[in-house]
XYZ file of C-alpha atoms in Angstrom:
688
model
C 9.678 211.823 74.993
C 10.352 212.732 71.374
C 7.421 214.380 69.676
C 6.267 215.202 66.188
C 8.157 218.088 64.715
C 5.145 219.518 62.942
C 3.960 222.928 64.001
C 1.549 223.152 66.892
C -0.614 225.383 64.679
C -1.128 222.426 62.327
C -2.441 220.199 65.097
C -6.234 220.551 65.182
C -6.644 219.202 68.720
C -3.890 221.450 70.041
C -5.435 224.528 68.400
C -8.899 223.729 69.838
C -7.355 223.245 73.268
C -5.482 226.552 72.943
C -8.662 228.425 71.933
C -10.448 227.112 75.044
C -7.467 228.044 77.233
C -7.490 231.552 75.724
C -10.861 232.189 77.347
C -9.847 230.531 80.627
C -6.866 232.891 80.761
C -9.218 235.917 80.802
C -9.369 235.483 84.583
C -8.023 238.665 86.267
C -5.537 236.629 88.336
C -3.993 235.196 85.166
C -3.927 238.550 83.359
C -2.175 240.209 86.292
C 0.913 238.041 85.596
C 1.586 240.068 82.427
C 1.548 243.828 83.245
C 1.653 244.984 79.613
C -1.300 242.858 78.553
C -3.045 243.780 81.815
C -3.062 247.339 80.444
C -4.840 246.095 77.314
C -7.202 244.023 79.457
C -8.177 247.084 81.537
C -8.522 249.138 78.333
C -10.917 246.526 76.892
C -13.024 246.624 80.066
C -13.017 250.455 80.019
C -14.101 250.755 76.369
C -16.771 248.096 76.936
C -18.084 250.146 79.866
C -18.018 253.326 77.712
C -20.077 251.547 75.040
C -22.658 250.381 77.595
C -22.890 253.925 79.011
C -23.297 255.336 75.480
C -26.497 253.279 75.102
C -27.979 255.464 77.836
C -27.109 258.658 75.992
C -23.830 259.463 77.759
C -21.494 259.306 74.780
C -17.743 259.663 74.875
C -17.556 258.905 71.159
C -19.738 257.353 68.479
C -21.287 254.157 69.921
C -20.356 252.064 66.890
C -16.771 253.310 67.015
C -16.510 252.592 70.745
C -17.959 249.092 70.267
C -15.522 248.394 67.436
C -12.536 249.474 69.569
C -13.769 247.367 72.515
C -14.189 244.269 70.338
C -10.705 244.623 68.821
C -9.129 245.121 72.269
C -10.793 241.940 73.535
C -9.474 240.126 70.481
C -6.000 241.510 71.225
C -6.146 240.029 74.718
C -7.477 236.726 73.378
C -4.739 236.576 70.710
C -2.088 237.098 73.404
C -3.688 234.338 75.489
C -3.792 232.108 72.411
C -0.065 232.668 71.761
C 0.767 231.527 75.288
C -1.729 228.637 75.182
C -0.475 227.264 71.856
C 3.102 227.421 73.190
C 1.973 225.483 76.253
C 0.024 223.008 74.116
C 2.962 220.827 73.049
C 4.191 220.656 76.643
C 0.752 219.593 77.867
C 0.590 216.907 75.183
C 3.983 215.608 76.309
C 2.835 215.707 79.928
C -0.269 213.648 79.047
C 1.840 210.924 77.427
C 4.186 210.872 80.419
C 1.237 210.546 82.827
C 0.178 207.491 80.871
C 3.594 205.956 81.658
C 3.306 206.942 85.328
C 1.060 204.527 87.139
C 0.992 202.635 90.387
C 2.340 199.113 90.015
C 3.136 196.260 92.329
C 6.610 196.535 93.795
C 8.489 193.533 95.145
C 10.160 194.958 98.222
C 13.004 192.972 99.821
C 14.937 193.542 103.091
C 18.415 193.411 101.468
C 20.435 192.090 98.528
C 21.103 188.844 100.381
C 17.419 188.232 101.136
C 15.850 188.129 97.689
C 13.584 185.277 98.714
C 11.810 187.425 101.354
C 9.457 189.487 99.200
C 6.774 191.907 100.326
C 4.366 193.045 97.599
C 3.532 196.745 98.053
C 2.190 199.611 95.923
C 4.864 201.656 94.131
C 3.226 204.811 95.547
C 4.242 203.758 99.063
C 7.947 203.352 98.298
C 10.290 205.795 100.014
C 13.933 206.696 99.589
C 16.206 203.840 100.605
C 13.725 201.005 99.957
C 15.093 198.012 98.034
C 13.024 196.288 95.339
C 13.534 193.281 93.079
C 12.488 193.771 89.442
C 12.300 190.814 87.063
C 11.795 190.510 83.305
C 8.430 191.886 82.165
C 7.965 194.037 85.282
C 7.893 197.828 85.437
C 10.509 199.558 87.563
C 8.414 201.071 90.375
C 10.537 204.157 91.058
C 13.788 206.036 90.415
C 16.844 204.402 91.849
C 20.276 202.833 91.521
C 20.922 199.250 90.476
C 22.808 197.680 93.373
C 22.784 194.089 92.121
C 22.263 192.309 88.824
C 22.190 193.346 85.171
C 19.227 193.659 82.801
C 18.076 195.145 79.502
C 15.563 197.912 80.070
C 12.971 199.474 77.753
C 13.090 203.254 78.333
C 10.937 204.241 75.344
C 8.224 205.685 77.623
C 10.762 208.276 78.795
C 13.206 208.763 75.936
C 11.109 207.825 72.922
C 13.833 205.422 71.766
C 12.688 201.856 71.170
C 16.124 200.209 71.487
C 16.627 198.646 74.941
C 19.552 199.706 77.132
C 21.681 197.786 79.622
C 21.500 198.736 83.290
C 23.858 197.145 85.782
C 25.232 197.636 89.263
C 28.374 199.705 89.650
C 29.818 202.056 87.050
C 28.076 204.937 85.336
C 25.074 203.017 83.942
C 23.407 202.104 87.183
C 20.621 204.700 87.296
C 17.087 203.577 86.413
C 13.884 205.581 86.026
C 10.462 204.688 87.354
C 7.976 203.823 84.601
C 10.536 201.948 82.473
C 10.296 198.179 81.939
C 12.807 195.357 82.468
C 12.911 193.189 79.343
C 15.303 190.442 80.413
C 17.061 189.073 83.495
C 16.622 190.870 86.849
C 17.956 193.765 88.901
C 17.833 194.897 92.501
C 17.063 198.624 92.754
C 17.509 200.944 95.697
C 14.882 203.700 95.501
C 16.434 207.184 95.441
C 13.397 209.504 95.521
C 10.416 210.203 97.746
C 6.808 209.816 96.462
C 5.871 212.670 94.088
C 9.527 213.673 93.578
C 10.524 211.154 90.936
C 12.230 212.002 87.683
C 8.953 211.351 85.862
C 7.097 213.736 88.202
C 9.704 216.418 87.527
C 9.462 215.821 83.779
C 5.680 216.198 83.814
C 5.895 219.363 85.857
C 8.567 220.909 83.643
C 7.143 220.060 80.214
C 3.670 221.358 81.032
C 5.153 224.536 82.472
C 3.692 224.212 85.941
C 6.991 225.138 87.552
C 8.169 227.544 84.883
C 9.620 230.608 86.521
C 10.564 233.732 84.649
C 14.272 233.939 84.000
C 16.349 236.965 85.093
C 16.575 238.267 81.504
C 12.840 237.761 81.015
C 12.065 239.640 84.224
C 14.462 242.445 83.279
C 12.784 242.789 79.886
C 9.348 242.790 81.482
C 10.410 245.594 83.865
C 11.653 247.550 80.836
C 8.343 246.988 79.021
C 6.370 248.086 82.084
C 8.488 251.252 82.343
C 7.915 251.914 78.641
C 4.159 251.420 79.085
C 4.109 253.879 81.993
C 5.898 256.426 79.795
C 3.255 255.984 77.088
C 0.482 256.380 79.686
C 2.028 259.725 80.618
C 2.443 260.638 76.941
C -1.225 259.838 76.250
C -2.387 261.900 79.230
C -0.205 264.776 78.072
C -1.624 264.517 74.553
C -5.136 264.705 75.964
C -4.212 267.825 77.934
C -2.622 269.459 74.857
C -5.643 268.495 72.768
C -8.121 269.942 75.284
C -6.110 273.158 75.590
C -5.677 273.533 71.828
C -9.369 272.903 71.175
C -10.369 275.472 73.795
C -8.029 278.076 72.298
C -9.355 277.411 68.804
C -12.956 277.297 70.071
C -13.396 273.833 68.590
C -14.567 270.458 69.824
C -11.836 268.369 71.393
C -10.798 265.869 68.677
C -9.629 263.438 71.373
C -11.967 261.265 73.394
C -11.272 258.735 76.131
C -11.984 255.939 73.650
C -9.534 257.349 71.117
C -6.822 257.899 73.707
C -7.276 254.410 75.161
C -6.905 252.970 71.669
C -3.877 255.209 71.080
C -2.296 254.012 74.341
C -2.731 250.363 73.355
C -1.204 251.057 69.938
C 1.811 252.849 71.415
C 2.472 250.412 74.280
C 4.810 247.460 73.500
C 1.883 245.046 73.274
C 3.418 242.858 70.539
C 6.366 241.648 72.604
C 4.224 241.843 75.752
C 1.799 239.362 74.194
C 4.505 237.019 72.920
C 7.083 237.190 75.724
C 5.734 234.255 77.706
C 5.142 232.211 74.545
C 8.788 232.682 73.475
C 10.059 231.310 76.806
C 7.670 228.342 76.801
C 8.444 227.543 73.151
C 12.190 227.628 73.911
C 11.730 225.028 76.625
C 9.529 222.993 74.281
C 12.247 222.996 71.591
C 14.668 221.680 74.187
C 12.173 218.962 75.124
C 11.873 218.008 71.449
C 15.656 217.559 71.430
C 15.063 215.071 74.274
C 16.677 217.315 76.869
C 14.931 218.078 80.141
C 15.823 221.445 81.621
C 15.293 221.758 85.347
C 14.664 225.505 84.937
C 14.265 228.197 82.300
C 17.332 229.818 83.830
C 19.437 226.914 82.545
C 18.240 227.414 78.948
C 18.944 231.115 79.144
C 22.383 230.459 80.576
C 23.042 228.110 77.647
C 22.492 231.049 75.312
C 25.148 233.082 77.139
C 27.736 230.289 77.394
C 31.141 231.122 75.939
C 33.133 228.022 76.979
C 32.282 224.349 76.332
C 33.992 221.499 78.168
C 33.673 218.337 76.085
C 34.770 214.773 76.783
C 37.040 213.377 74.094
C 35.607 209.880 73.962
C 32.185 209.696 72.375
C 31.999 213.438 71.778
C 35.042 214.322 69.684
C 36.148 210.795 68.797
C 34.108 207.723 67.932
C 35.073 206.157 71.238
C 37.077 203.239 69.878
C 40.595 203.370 68.509
C 40.942 201.970 65.023
C 43.866 200.663 62.986
C 45.093 203.253 60.507
C 48.446 201.908 59.234
C 50.820 198.928 59.210
C 54.443 200.028 59.750
C 56.954 197.163 59.188
C 60.500 197.153 60.573
C 63.805 195.412 59.825
C 63.088 194.567 56.180
C 59.663 193.024 56.750
C 57.119 193.932 54.058
C 53.880 195.704 54.873
C 51.898 192.740 53.496
C 53.729 190.276 55.754
C 52.962 192.462 58.764
C 49.311 192.864 57.738
C 48.981 189.086 57.220
C 50.323 188.305 60.689
C 48.290 191.077 62.322
C 45.106 189.813 60.678
C 45.741 186.214 61.794
C 46.313 187.400 65.364
C 43.054 189.405 65.244
C 40.635 186.884 63.698
C 39.237 185.901 67.083
C 39.539 189.399 68.548
C 36.009 190.779 68.793
C 37.068 194.163 70.170
C 36.534 197.225 67.909
C 40.329 197.546 67.627
C 40.697 193.902 66.578
C 37.893 194.178 64.006
C 39.516 197.310 62.556
C 42.841 195.461 62.049
C 41.091 192.710 60.054
C 39.252 195.312 57.943
C 42.402 197.364 57.283
C 44.340 194.276 56.115
C 41.472 193.421 53.784
C 41.243 196.962 52.376
C 44.983 197.525 51.853
C 46.141 194.068 50.746
C 42.922 192.230 49.898
C 43.643 189.704 52.649
C 40.528 187.644 53.264
C 39.437 185.578 56.213
C 41.131 182.176 56.670
C 39.803 178.750 57.445
C 40.536 178.425 61.127
C 39.951 174.667 61.164
C 42.234 173.940 58.208
C 45.107 175.930 59.689
C 44.587 174.361 63.140
C 44.747 177.719 64.850
C 44.852 178.104 68.590
C 43.892 181.624 69.637
C 45.343 183.318 72.700
C 42.775 185.753 74.105
C 43.727 189.039 75.639
C 44.049 189.051 79.419
C 44.843 191.735 81.939
C 47.738 189.614 83.156
C 49.534 189.100 79.837
C 48.288 192.355 78.180
C 48.535 190.776 74.735
C 46.701 188.411 72.434
C 47.574 186.312 69.449
C 47.473 182.956 67.722
C 49.488 179.710 67.590
C 49.462 177.711 64.333
C 51.779 175.322 62.507
C 54.576 175.915 64.996
C 54.317 179.723 64.748
C 53.520 182.094 67.589
C 52.151 185.511 66.662
C 51.463 188.038 69.398
C 50.256 191.609 69.391
C 50.135 193.992 72.321
C 51.520 197.099 73.989
C 55.152 197.915 73.202
C 56.527 197.291 76.706
C 54.637 193.971 76.981
C 55.884 192.707 73.627
C 59.436 193.847 74.415
C 59.380 191.781 77.600
C 57.895 188.804 75.744
C 60.564 188.950 72.992
C 63.525 189.263 75.337
C 62.271 186.491 77.639
C 62.145 184.178 74.629
C 65.780 184.873 73.802
C 65.282 187.281 70.917
C 66.457 190.868 70.382
C 63.919 193.691 70.441
C 64.309 195.900 67.387
C 65.716 199.444 67.801
C 63.807 200.478 64.684
C 60.596 199.239 66.303
C 61.378 201.314 69.400
C 61.784 204.372 67.181
C 58.465 203.757 65.358
C 56.650 203.277 68.674
C 57.961 206.640 69.907
C 56.920 208.395 66.673
C 53.357 207.021 66.859
C 53.046 208.035 70.513
C 54.225 211.540 69.632
C 51.491 211.735 66.998
C 48.867 210.942 69.629
C 48.310 207.367 68.470
C 48.557 204.014 70.215
C 51.338 201.697 68.980
C 50.478 197.987 68.881
C 53.540 195.826 68.250
C 53.225 192.558 66.278
C 55.847 189.870 66.786
C 56.880 186.563 65.311
C 60.286 188.067 66.000
C 59.107 191.670 65.800
C 57.445 192.270 62.455
C 56.315 195.825 62.941
C 53.816 198.170 64.504
C 50.094 198.764 64.029
C 49.127 202.421 64.369
C 45.891 202.675 66.348
C 44.371 206.120 66.488
C 41.303 207.858 67.834
C 39.033 208.536 64.894
C 37.670 212.061 64.933
C 33.934 212.145 64.310
C 32.938 213.387 60.882
C 31.928 217.029 60.870
C 33.225 217.721 64.389
C 35.986 220.043 63.175
C 33.450 222.080 61.197
C 31.167 222.263 64.262
C 34.010 223.625 66.355
C 34.779 226.171 63.648
C 31.123 227.280 63.785
C 31.313 227.551 67.569
C 34.445 229.685 67.224
C 32.508 232.038 64.934
C 29.895 232.250 67.683
C 32.617 233.354 70.102
C 32.558 230.049 72.001
C 35.783 228.453 73.209
C 35.976 224.638 73.163
C 38.014 222.647 75.676
C 38.607 218.899 75.264
C 38.780 216.800 78.441
C 40.650 213.509 78.265
C 42.496 211.013 80.425
C 45.213 210.710 77.758
C 48.728 211.975 78.319
C 49.433 215.593 77.251
C 51.263 214.533 74.079
C 48.384 212.403 72.823
C 45.832 214.968 73.939
C 47.628 217.761 72.067
C 47.682 215.737 68.834
C 43.963 214.904 69.000
C 43.075 218.481 69.974
C 44.973 219.815 66.953
C 43.276 217.351 64.602
C 39.796 218.038 65.994
C 40.267 221.797 65.968
C 39.444 222.476 69.639
C 40.827 225.604 71.255
C 42.296 224.004 74.381
C 42.506 220.688 76.233
C 42.815 219.223 79.711
C 44.966 216.073 79.692
C 45.114 213.375 82.373
C 41.860 214.834 83.652
C 40.758 214.122 87.219
C 37.557 215.237 89.012
C 39.658 217.773 90.907
C 41.276 218.987 87.688
C 37.907 219.531 85.973
C 36.570 221.429 88.988
C 39.660 223.617 89.183
C 39.524 224.433 85.453
C 35.842 225.466 85.665
C 36.522 227.691 88.656
C 39.470 229.335 86.902
C 37.397 230.024 83.791
C 34.508 231.436 85.850
C 36.894 233.644 87.808
C 37.907 235.195 84.456
C 34.254 235.995 83.698
C 33.436 233.026 81.457
C 30.160 231.088 81.463
C 30.966 227.375 81.315
C 28.966 224.407 80.054
C 29.905 220.744 80.395
C 28.508 217.219 80.249
C 29.015 214.301 82.589
C 27.579 210.938 83.556
C 29.552 209.616 86.506
C 29.597 210.277 90.225
C 33.115 211.642 89.761
C 31.666 214.275 87.388
C 29.165 215.533 89.994
C 31.409 218.234 91.595
C 32.266 219.745 88.199
C 28.636 219.557 87.042
C 27.481 221.330 90.193
C 30.035 224.100 89.551
C 29.328 224.601 85.818
C 26.820 227.256 84.707
C 25.165 224.791 82.325
C 25.527 221.186 83.420
C 24.110 218.453 81.205
C 23.868 215.060 82.909
C 23.420 211.908 80.851
C 20.239 209.933 81.490
C 22.344 206.765 81.591
C 24.522 208.280 84.281
C 24.440 207.976 88.030
C 21.871 209.584 90.289
C 24.570 211.852 91.702
C 25.353 213.222 88.226
C 21.651 213.828 87.482
C 21.138 215.679 90.749
C 24.225 217.840 90.152
C 23.186 218.854 86.609
C 20.571 221.447 85.650
C 19.706 219.565 82.449
C 19.311 215.882 81.665
C 19.936 214.518 78.172
C 17.512 211.619 77.728
C 19.469 210.371 74.689
C 22.746 210.418 76.663
C 24.603 211.955 73.718
C 27.599 214.093 74.742
C 27.405 216.055 71.473
C 23.947 217.304 72.516
C 25.699 220.133 74.388
C 26.293 221.928 71.102
C 22.585 221.726 70.214
C 21.634 222.985 73.683
C 23.821 226.068 73.230
C 22.198 226.722 69.841
C 18.694 226.457 71.323
C 19.681 228.805 74.165
C 21.090 231.362 71.765
C 18.060 231.023 69.521
C 15.798 231.758 72.500
C 17.717 234.936 73.336
C 17.772 235.972 69.671
C 14.039 235.414 69.241
C 13.265 237.484 72.310
C 15.634 240.258 71.203
C 14.405 240.290 67.600
C 10.719 240.483 68.508
C 11.448 243.159 71.116
C 13.199 245.201 68.427
C 10.282 244.662 66.050
C 7.716 245.627 68.706
C 9.448 248.873 69.693
C 10.024 249.780 66.031
C 6.304 249.168 65.483
C 5.460 251.597 68.278
C 7.623 254.297 66.724
C 5.970 253.829 63.336
C 2.418 253.767 64.780
C 3.159 256.982 66.701
C 4.049 258.846 63.521
C 1.172 257.226 61.626
C -1.580 258.162 64.095
C -0.606 261.444 65.772
C -0.650 263.661 62.618
C -4.144 262.449 61.658
C -5.447 262.697 65.221
C -4.623 266.402 65.597
C -4.937 267.527 61.978
C -8.162 269.482 62.754
C -6.370 271.469 65.462
C -3.095 271.864 63.580
C -3.724 271.710 59.800
C 0.016 271.898 59.178
C 0.306 268.301 60.416
C -1.266 267.176 57.144
C 2.244 267.256 55.671
C 3.173 264.418 58.047
C 0.205 262.273 57.001
C 2.458 260.490 54.515
C 0.181 257.449 54.312
C -2.813 259.565 53.367
C -5.066 257.982 55.997
C -8.742 258.803 55.440
C -9.658 260.211 58.855
C -8.925 260.241 62.551
C -11.328 257.368 63.227
C -10.079 255.253 60.332
C -6.463 255.835 61.424
C -7.186 254.730 65.001
C -9.269 251.791 63.826
C -6.661 250.651 61.314
C -3.823 250.931 63.822
C -5.584 248.952 66.525
C -6.647 246.233 64.055
C -3.025 245.959 62.899
C -1.938 245.818 66.548
C -4.131 242.751 67.124
C -3.372 240.960 63.854
C 0.410 241.306 64.139
C 0.319 239.210 67.339
C -1.307 236.333 65.456
C 1.081 236.814 62.517
C 4.139 236.495 64.771
C 3.005 233.419 66.737
C 4.676 230.957 64.283
C 7.963 232.870 64.606
C 7.688 232.911 68.410
C 7.100 229.128 68.437
C 9.737 228.199 65.860
C 12.322 230.771 66.916
C 14.470 233.090 64.841
C 16.947 231.154 62.702
C 20.343 231.183 64.331
C 23.480 231.639 62.240
C 27.022 230.895 63.373
C 28.371 234.412 62.944
C 29.814 237.034 65.269
C 27.639 238.966 67.701
C 28.251 242.176 65.732
C 26.897 240.672 62.510
C 23.916 239.203 64.338
C 23.104 242.620 65.820
C 23.399 244.333 62.424
C 21.102 241.776 60.825
C 18.648 242.038 63.711
C 18.435 245.823 63.378
C 18.084 245.616 59.600
C 15.415 242.895 59.459
C 13.427 243.490 62.643
C 14.279 247.127 63.320
C 13.817 248.566 59.855
C 11.164 245.947 59.049
C 9.313 246.886 62.231
C 9.185 250.522 61.096
C 8.120 249.822 57.500
C 5.501 247.097 58.163
C 3.004 249.280 60.124
C 3.007 252.001 57.466
C 2.153 249.493 54.716
C -0.312 247.364 56.700
C -2.155 250.266 58.374
C -2.649 251.922 54.961
C -4.050 248.683 53.479
C -6.425 248.220 56.439
C -7.472 251.890 56.182
C -8.389 251.464 52.512
C -10.383 248.293 53.261
C -12.412 249.635 56.196
C -13.205 252.873 54.347
C -14.276 250.897 51.270
C -16.535 248.761 53.485
C -17.925 251.904 55.174
C -16.980 250.569 58.604
C -15.892 254.071 59.626
C -16.495 257.434 58.080
């Protein structure tokens, strides 16, 4: 599902589609969904009606002026529609590509696992929850489900955008499959887990195109605030008209205010900028999450991600590389480090595990020990087994073994040798450091220090999160001693050792009881209770169906570190909405002081002192302000789509920067731009 990162505004087809949608969105039913822009919509209709009436001699204001105001108001509405449509455009493009992957195929339905030879060919559209299907190499998986038998490589590029195939097998945490993906090799038996029209692909299509997008609580709260503000400005405008009429009567002058002027004034003073962009900001936020290959089941989840203050992260694969690696050779009882490395390398030549490979590499790097000729040395390798819990090699009458300390101790003593006290001491020291001791014996040569390798840059990421006010908690099955050592090295704030499903659930509940918002990732059925409890729950796409259903987001890349990016996107969404709200309200303040003095200067000549911009006339001031009001919506669309750049600093610093850039900038920009527009329209003799 990964898409091009280029701006939607640079995509010709997307822009054309958005322009068409802008006109479709002029339907009253659509406009009613946005109360602030509904006010502009009604104002455009009213001024259009006033212009038509003026053609019959009933003039509220100059016909040309009224027509100009009406045209600009319609453009304002269209620009707001365009902002929303262009934000929706990327989602619709993604939905189109997903629909191409969703098609009815032949499904090979079987009665049970044991009856694979009894096949009924049916349409995938007729499959219901609980049906069992056989899928062979080259066939498309007909629906979402769990692999209950077999193992196969699956192409999921239609869903994830990644071309590399993945392994899906029965049992474990990699048993979930998605309809629309293709089996490349072998075969699997899948039990369908969704009803028709409720598949993961259906949900993806619905979410990315915004069909099910509901306003979030914060978005609704902001909209209520904007509506209240608009009502206040309606009352202010009506009051201004009353004052104007009274003042004109007292001065025996014509009323400088007209319905057209006051309608234009109302639109300028109302928070139309954020009103026009509010929906686009929310849609663009969800689109950015989709581009990160994360599917949010609701906008509420994205918003919650922005408010999260505690992250629960798995150690393996998130904080560490996932495989322990050899970091040092520690000899005992007078043995040299090179002798130990030589023996350890020989014992690991046939060991294809990541740990075994790392021992060979370390011996090569530290002592330049190269690979040996296995045939010439007549080596007989002893593979690792769960029963013996060690591996090694026999050659030229020598037996070299490597394994866990207790296993090797038993092996040494059973063969009539004495287990080294120094070795026991080294083993304890390594364990205390959070490492895994691997003892090498030909009569106890020494210990290999295996350690979890912390991912590069993880410590810096956690430091950034700390600046953001986010607490990080590492979850691991390791013992507390090992967990503490890794936590200290990685720079996390806290850890949960010997973690169990019950322990994770209890920790989340405790944190929430203290007022924290918690985010976590998971992929297994045992993670489902904790995922269901967390405020932001990111399920891995490779995980079980239970985990996916419990989460409110699904990471299509199945990367545990994605949680950090999700939090950033959530915070960026909240920042963008807050920044543009600040800018919009600051704009309103500036436009108020720019227009009002010029509007009433004939009634109250003293107001000329407040005409600091030196606007030419009442009509030019109104015209300039309403043109600026329309153009600023278009100017801010790229920012609404891209989002305000998020910096890992404290909330106080973010607020200060927001007020400085968007608050002060929102006050200054109208003064400069309205003056420039005023000069241009006067020079072009558009208004007198």
